[in-house]
C-alpha cells in the first residue's frame, strides 16, 4: 500500500481520533500521576515540528512507554491526551539539548512529522493524537507567562489550562481557524502556488479567518485578495486539524463570478484555472507538464478530488 492509499478521499491526515479525551480526569491530579506511573501508559514526544520515534528494523514506532520517553530526555510534566483501550496516553516535549544528544543513535531518532506522515511511516489513525500532542506541547512552550500580568504561569488540569499564581488569570489552548477553498467556474477550478511549494505543485487558496468575520466572508475575502476572483455560493465540506502550530482548516467550495485573475504576488507566486481533466492528472501525478496537486495528507487534495470525482 502506497502513502497515497493511506488517505482515501474524505480522510486527510489528523482527522481520525482514536482517543477518549476523558476530560473528567483532567482535574484529578492524583489519579493522573498514578496513571503516569503505570506500565501500560504511553506518550508521544514532540520536538518543534518533529517527533521522537524508536527504530525497530525498517519501521519507526512513535508511541513510546513513559520510561522510553524519559530516558531520551523528554520533559517531565506530561500533558494528558486521553485514553486508548483504557490506557493513558500523554504528550511530552523534548528540549533542544536532549534532541541533539539523539543525533547518530540507531535506536531512537527525531524525525520531521510531516514527512513521516506523507510517506505513510506512521499509521494514519495515530496522527490525530500526535497532532494533539504537538499543538499542546507547542502552546505550553510559547505561553509560559501570564498575558495579563507577566508572571510565570503554571500548568493545570492535565495540561489543558495554565493558571497565573499572581492575578489568578486562566489561559486555555487556542486554535486558529483557517479557510481553505476550492473555487470552480463551470468545468474549471482555480488553484494557486506559493514560492515554498515543490516545483510544479498547485493547491487550493487559503487564509486565516479574521476577528468578527464569518467563514463565508473569509472565503470570499481571501479569494478576492489573492486572485481578484469574486465568489458566491460558499459551501462547507469538512475540517482538518492542522498542528502547524495549531490551526483548524475549514474546507469550503465556492463558485466564481469572474475569471480574470489578478495575482497578489505578496501571497502567491502564481494562480491559474485548470480543467477537470487537468486536475485529475495532477492528483495522480501524471500531468504531461509535470504539474501536481496537493498530497492526500492535506485537506486541499480532498477538496479537489471531491470536485474531480463527484463533478459538483
XYZ file of C-alpha atoms in Angstrom:
312
model
C 0.000 0.000 0.000
C 1.409 3.382 -1.020
C 1.450 6.500 1.146
C -1.315 7.872 -1.099
C -3.526 4.911 -0.171
C -3.221 5.854 3.497
C -5.507 8.853 2.966
C -8.553 7.847 0.869
C -10.876 10.563 -0.369
C -12.531 12.314 2.557
C -9.902 11.163 5.072
C -6.913 13.539 5.199
C -4.339 13.358 7.979
C -5.158 14.232 11.598
C -8.934 13.592 11.385
C -9.222 10.039 12.763
C -9.424 10.402 16.542
C -8.713 7.137 18.382
C -8.639 8.590 21.886
C -11.280 9.059 24.522
C -10.264 12.523 25.736
C -11.650 11.625 29.196
C -11.888 15.286 30.186
C -13.348 14.313 33.565
C -9.891 13.072 34.602
C -8.059 16.339 33.905
C -8.777 17.825 37.341
C -7.769 14.704 39.256
C -4.034 15.303 39.725
C -3.619 12.296 41.997
C -5.181 9.916 39.513
C -3.263 11.365 36.583
C 0.015 10.960 38.493
C -0.860 7.335 39.272
C -1.744 6.682 35.624
C 1.564 8.147 34.528
C 3.371 5.548 36.628
C 1.542 2.596 35.063
C 3.486 0.362 32.696
C 0.579 0.471 30.235
C 0.750 4.257 29.842
C 2.295 5.671 26.688
C 3.474 9.018 25.317
C 4.049 10.872 22.075
C 7.164 13.038 22.331
C 7.463 16.083 20.091
C 10.289 18.474 19.311
C 9.275 21.562 17.318
C 7.812 20.150 14.067
C 9.353 16.737 14.658
C 8.553 13.548 16.507
C 10.695 11.243 18.632
C 10.430 7.679 17.327
C 12.008 4.349 18.216
C 13.557 2.487 15.331
C 12.539 -1.145 15.056
C 14.170 -2.623 11.980
C 12.933 -0.722 8.925
C 9.966 0.700 10.862
C 9.551 3.501 13.359
C 7.334 3.459 16.462
C 6.014 6.807 17.689
C 4.065 5.620 20.728
C 6.641 5.224 23.497
C 6.472 3.955 27.040
C 6.931 6.647 29.694
C 10.301 5.110 30.615
C 11.459 5.209 26.984
C 10.420 8.848 26.710
C 12.170 9.891 29.924
C 15.368 8.005 29.035
C 15.538 10.041 25.812
C 15.292 13.277 27.785
C 11.590 14.066 27.403
C 10.413 16.785 29.764
C 8.567 15.721 32.905
C 5.174 17.319 33.440
C 3.211 15.420 30.838
C 0.033 16.521 29.078
C -2.875 14.114 29.419
C -4.239 13.436 25.925
C -6.797 10.771 26.828
C -7.349 7.027 26.979
C -6.910 4.337 24.365
C -8.337 0.943 25.282
C -8.201 2.051 28.914
C -4.511 3.015 28.828
C -3.467 6.625 29.409
C -1.789 8.472 26.539
C 0.313 11.556 27.277
C 2.081 14.240 25.265
C 5.640 15.242 26.173
C 8.137 17.779 24.901
C 11.837 17.460 24.138
C 14.367 20.223 24.719
C 16.922 21.113 22.048
C 19.818 19.753 24.123
C 18.058 16.405 24.521
C 17.223 16.268 20.804
C 20.852 16.943 19.885
C 22.018 14.039 22.079
C 19.956 11.674 19.937
C 21.873 12.550 16.762
C 23.633 9.469 15.413
C 21.814 6.992 17.628
C 20.496 3.859 15.968
C 17.685 3.100 18.406
C 15.939 6.495 18.604
C 15.694 9.436 16.255
C 13.894 12.759 15.917
C 12.193 12.961 12.525
C 10.098 15.643 10.849
C 6.431 14.757 11.377
C 5.022 15.957 8.061
C 7.479 13.918 6.012
C 6.828 10.760 8.020
C 3.067 11.155 7.686
C 3.226 11.843 3.941
C 5.404 8.763 3.438
C 2.982 6.579 5.392
C 5.615 5.824 8.049
C 3.103 6.489 10.852
C -0.283 4.728 10.990
C -2.912 7.296 9.948
C -5.083 6.518 12.960
C -2.312 7.783 15.271
C -1.942 11.169 13.598
C -4.828 12.895 15.408
C -3.346 12.081 18.827
C 0.096 13.168 17.621
C -1.386 16.430 16.347
C -2.940 16.972 19.761
C 0.407 16.367 21.469
C 2.252 18.676 19.072
C -0.257 21.506 19.425
C -0.428 21.263 23.213
C 3.328 20.996 23.796
C 3.916 23.934 21.472
C 1.266 26.011 23.244
C 2.884 25.477 26.641
C 6.317 26.316 25.262
C 5.042 29.595 23.784
C 2.709 30.646 26.597
C 4.667 30.161 29.803
C 3.880 33.619 31.149
C 0.597 35.258 32.037
C -0.603 37.547 29.240
C -2.366 39.659 31.855
C 0.432 40.457 34.333
C 3.581 38.730 33.039
C 4.026 36.288 35.932
C 5.209 32.753 35.186
C 2.047 30.638 34.939
C 1.555 27.020 35.989
C 0.224 24.020 34.094
C -3.150 22.825 35.377
C -5.819 20.261 34.540
C -3.574 17.745 32.847
C -2.033 20.468 30.680
C -5.326 21.840 29.331
C -5.044 25.106 31.246
C -2.399 27.480 32.586
C -3.106 29.500 35.696
C -1.372 32.621 36.950
C -0.438 32.401 40.647
C -0.387 36.200 40.950
C -3.528 37.562 39.260
C -5.352 34.204 39.014
C -5.983 34.633 35.277
C -6.736 31.390 33.447
C -5.297 30.693 29.995
C -6.514 27.993 27.614
C -5.086 26.472 24.410
C -6.070 28.305 21.243
C -6.995 27.061 17.813
C -6.706 29.380 14.814
C -9.443 28.965 12.152
C -8.235 28.914 8.543
C -10.472 28.738 5.479
C -9.239 26.688 2.536
C -11.268 26.884 -0.643
C -11.961 25.032 -3.846
C -13.145 27.619 -6.382
C -14.895 26.482 -9.570
C -16.234 28.143 -12.693
C -18.080 25.519 -14.691
C -15.595 22.755 -15.511
C -12.590 24.808 -14.435
C -11.117 25.295 -10.970
C -8.790 27.905 -9.513
C -5.510 26.761 -7.948
C -2.514 28.728 -6.756
C 1.058 28.100 -5.742
C 3.269 29.627 -3.109
C 7.005 30.081 -3.534
C 7.824 27.393 -0.970
C 5.788 24.704 -2.787
C 7.661 21.910 -4.562
C 8.225 22.655 -8.271
C 5.041 22.310 -10.306
C 2.705 21.955 -7.331
C -0.584 23.886 -7.193
C -3.130 23.821 -4.389
C -6.293 25.443 -3.068
C -6.199 29.005 -1.805
C -6.337 29.506 1.970
C -6.184 32.173 4.643
C -6.906 32.949 8.292
C -10.378 33.924 9.446
C -10.157 37.447 10.887
C -11.824 38.858 14.004
C -15.624 39.241 13.780
C -15.666 37.538 10.369
C -17.878 34.676 9.241
C -16.464 31.655 7.450
C -18.343 32.655 4.295
C -16.972 36.201 4.384
C -13.442 34.901 4.963
C -13.723 32.610 1.935
C -14.901 35.423 -0.317
C -12.343 37.923 1.022
C -9.321 35.630 0.772
C -10.120 34.555 -2.780
C -10.649 38.151 -3.870
C -7.481 39.415 -2.171
C -5.212 36.684 -3.518
C -6.579 36.220 -7.027
C -9.017 39.013 -7.871
C -11.827 36.478 -8.270
C -15.230 37.284 -6.791
C -17.202 34.314 -5.481
C -20.617 33.243 -4.274
C -22.393 30.040 -3.153
C -19.909 29.245 -0.374
C -20.470 25.683 0.882
C -18.865 23.882 3.817
C -17.204 20.496 3.171
C -15.154 19.290 6.172
C -12.428 20.354 8.595
C -8.884 19.169 9.270
C -6.894 19.869 12.438
C -3.526 21.230 11.319
C -0.836 21.317 14.041
C 1.401 23.969 12.419
C 1.240 25.227 15.066
C -2.442 24.806 15.962
C -4.932 25.603 13.209
C -8.253 24.212 12.083
C -8.517 24.050 8.302
C -12.131 24.710 7.291
C -12.656 23.221 3.837
C -15.171 25.015 1.629
C -16.176 25.304 -2.003
C -17.289 28.428 -3.862
C -18.484 29.453 -7.319
C -16.571 32.129 -9.210
C -18.358 35.147 -10.654
C -15.484 36.210 -12.924
C -12.403 34.559 -14.446
C -9.858 37.377 -14.857
C -7.099 36.530 -12.383
C -5.102 39.297 -10.687
C -2.455 37.586 -8.545
C -1.358 39.157 -5.258
C 2.335 38.294 -5.525
C 2.904 39.011 -1.838
C 0.721 35.935 -1.191
C 1.072 33.749 -4.277
C 3.683 33.050 -6.911
C 1.031 32.082 -9.446
C -2.667 31.251 -9.814
C -4.355 29.576 -12.787
C -7.561 27.962 -13.989
C -7.336 24.199 -14.581
C -9.830 21.937 -16.325
C -11.320 18.963 -14.533
C -9.220 16.654 -16.708
C -6.028 18.510 -15.812
C -6.906 18.432 -12.115
C -7.437 14.669 -12.274
C -3.987 14.202 -13.838
C -2.402 16.489 -11.249
C -3.875 14.449 -8.399
C -2.484 11.271 -9.976
C 0.920 12.944 -10.578
C 0.614 12.133 -14.304
C 0.206 15.621 -15.791
C 2.319 15.864 -19.003
C 3.859 19.160 -17.864
C 4.906 17.733 -14.518
C 2.283 19.697 -12.605
C 0.958 18.205 -9.383
C -1.850 18.752 -6.941
C -1.661 18.636 -3.142
C -0.731 15.424 -1.303
C -3.691 13.433 0.144
C -2.175 14.153 3.568
C -3.783 17.625 3.228
C -7.441 18.612 3.030
C -6.743 20.530 -0.205
C -6.304 17.201 -2.022
C -9.719 16.070 -0.829
C -11.431 19.306 -1.802
C -10.004 18.980 -5.289
C -10.624 15.227 -5.507
C -14.255 15.646 -4.469
C -14.785 18.115 -7.321
C -13.000 15.863 -9.826
C -14.856 12.668 -8.903
C -18.289 13.965 -7.894
C -18.479 16.671 -10.564
C -20.069 19.125 -8.125
